XYZ file of C-alpha atoms in Angstrom:
122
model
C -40.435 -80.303 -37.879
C -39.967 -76.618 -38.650
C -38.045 -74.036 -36.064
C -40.899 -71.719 -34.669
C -40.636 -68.065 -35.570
C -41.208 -65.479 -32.877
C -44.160 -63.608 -32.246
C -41.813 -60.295 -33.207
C -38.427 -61.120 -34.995
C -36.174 -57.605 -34.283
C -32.290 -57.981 -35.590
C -30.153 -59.370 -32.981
C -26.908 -58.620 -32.982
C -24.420 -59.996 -30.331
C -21.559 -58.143 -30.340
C -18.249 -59.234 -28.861
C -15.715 -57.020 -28.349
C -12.512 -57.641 -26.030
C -12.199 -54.965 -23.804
C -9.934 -51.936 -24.966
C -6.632 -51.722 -22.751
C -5.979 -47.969 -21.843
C -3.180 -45.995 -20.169
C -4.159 -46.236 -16.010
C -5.021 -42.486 -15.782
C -7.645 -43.100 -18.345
C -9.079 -45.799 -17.310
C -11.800 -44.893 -15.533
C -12.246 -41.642 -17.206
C -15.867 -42.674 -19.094
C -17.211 -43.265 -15.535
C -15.910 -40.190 -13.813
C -17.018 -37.950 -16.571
C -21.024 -39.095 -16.473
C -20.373 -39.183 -12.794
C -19.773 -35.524 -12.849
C -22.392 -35.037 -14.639
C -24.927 -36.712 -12.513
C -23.686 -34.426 -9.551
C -23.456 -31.235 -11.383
C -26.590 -31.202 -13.595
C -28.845 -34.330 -12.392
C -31.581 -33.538 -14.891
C -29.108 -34.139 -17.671
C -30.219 -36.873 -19.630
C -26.771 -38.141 -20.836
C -26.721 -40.810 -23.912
C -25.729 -44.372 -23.183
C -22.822 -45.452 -25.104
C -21.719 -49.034 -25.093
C -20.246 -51.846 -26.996
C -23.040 -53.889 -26.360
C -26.143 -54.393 -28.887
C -29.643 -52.788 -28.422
C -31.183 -52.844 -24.915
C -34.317 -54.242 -26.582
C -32.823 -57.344 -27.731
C -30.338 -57.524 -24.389
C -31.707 -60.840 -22.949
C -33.058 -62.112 -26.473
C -31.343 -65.351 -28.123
C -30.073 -65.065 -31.420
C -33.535 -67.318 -32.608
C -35.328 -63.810 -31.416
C -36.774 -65.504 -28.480
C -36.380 -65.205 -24.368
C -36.030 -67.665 -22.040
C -37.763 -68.456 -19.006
C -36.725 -70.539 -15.840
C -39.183 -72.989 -14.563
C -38.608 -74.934 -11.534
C -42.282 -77.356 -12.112
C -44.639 -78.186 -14.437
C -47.053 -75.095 -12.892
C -44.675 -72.605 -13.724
C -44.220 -73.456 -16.872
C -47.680 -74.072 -18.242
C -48.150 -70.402 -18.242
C -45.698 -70.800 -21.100
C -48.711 -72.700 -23.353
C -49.951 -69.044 -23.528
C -47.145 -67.013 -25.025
C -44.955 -70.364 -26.582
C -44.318 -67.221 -29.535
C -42.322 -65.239 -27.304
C -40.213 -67.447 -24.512
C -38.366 -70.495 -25.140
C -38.470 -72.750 -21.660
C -35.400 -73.532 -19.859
C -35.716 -76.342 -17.032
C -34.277 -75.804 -13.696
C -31.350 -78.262 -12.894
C -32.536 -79.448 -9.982
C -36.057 -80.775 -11.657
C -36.236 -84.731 -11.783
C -36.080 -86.322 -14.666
C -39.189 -88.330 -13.969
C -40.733 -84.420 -14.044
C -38.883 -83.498 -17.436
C -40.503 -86.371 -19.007
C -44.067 -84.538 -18.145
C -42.453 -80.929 -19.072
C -41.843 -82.443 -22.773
C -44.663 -81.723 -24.509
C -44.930 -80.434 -28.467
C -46.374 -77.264 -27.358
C -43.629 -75.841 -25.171
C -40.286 -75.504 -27.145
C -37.487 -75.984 -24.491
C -33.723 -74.927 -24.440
C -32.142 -77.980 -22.402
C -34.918 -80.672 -23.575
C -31.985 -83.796 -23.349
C -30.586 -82.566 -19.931
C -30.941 -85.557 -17.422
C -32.572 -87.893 -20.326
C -30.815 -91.390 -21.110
C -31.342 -92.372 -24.642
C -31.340 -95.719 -22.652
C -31.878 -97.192 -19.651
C -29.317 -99.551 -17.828
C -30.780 -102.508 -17.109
């Protein structure tokens, strides 16, 4: 079977950057100055700069989908309505006598295997 496409496929970039090491005195200096900033001139609106990727895309997977925790089967049938948009993700603590009736074709779900036995010991 193919991999579903989302409903809106932006760019997603995940970007991983180890932290920059700076001299004590400076380390907080990025947070003091907008800080400042916020007291002095609250109305400011003062850019957001960051290492991370788009705030659009912040909780997005790299397939272009989100995910959404379900904790029963009622939960996550509201996902047969918007299956374009979320992937499912099963709460641990769900039975696997449950995640059998979760399974279906029309949901597409993250941890599908978790708690499943290939076979069962007899």
């Amino acid at each position: 079977s193919l991999n579903p496409l989302p409903l809106v496929l932006p760019s997603v970039t995940k970007k991983n950057f180890s932290p920059s090491f700076l001299w004590q005195p400076f380390k907080y200096l990025k947070t003091a100055i907008i800080f400042l900033i916020n007291l002095l001139f609250s109305k400011l609106n003062i850019p957001m700069t960051s290492l991370c990727g788009k705030r659009k895309t912040k909780h997005m997977l790299p397939t272009g989908f989100k995910t959404f925790l379900g904790h029963s089967v009622k939960e996550l049938e509201v996902l047969m309505m918007s299956n374009k948009s979320y992937y499912a993700e099963i709460a641990h603590n769900v039975s696997s006598k449950n995640r059998k009736v979760i399974a279906q074709p029309t949901i597409k779900i993250t941890n599908l295997n978790a708690r499943l036995r290939s076979e069962e010991n007899e």
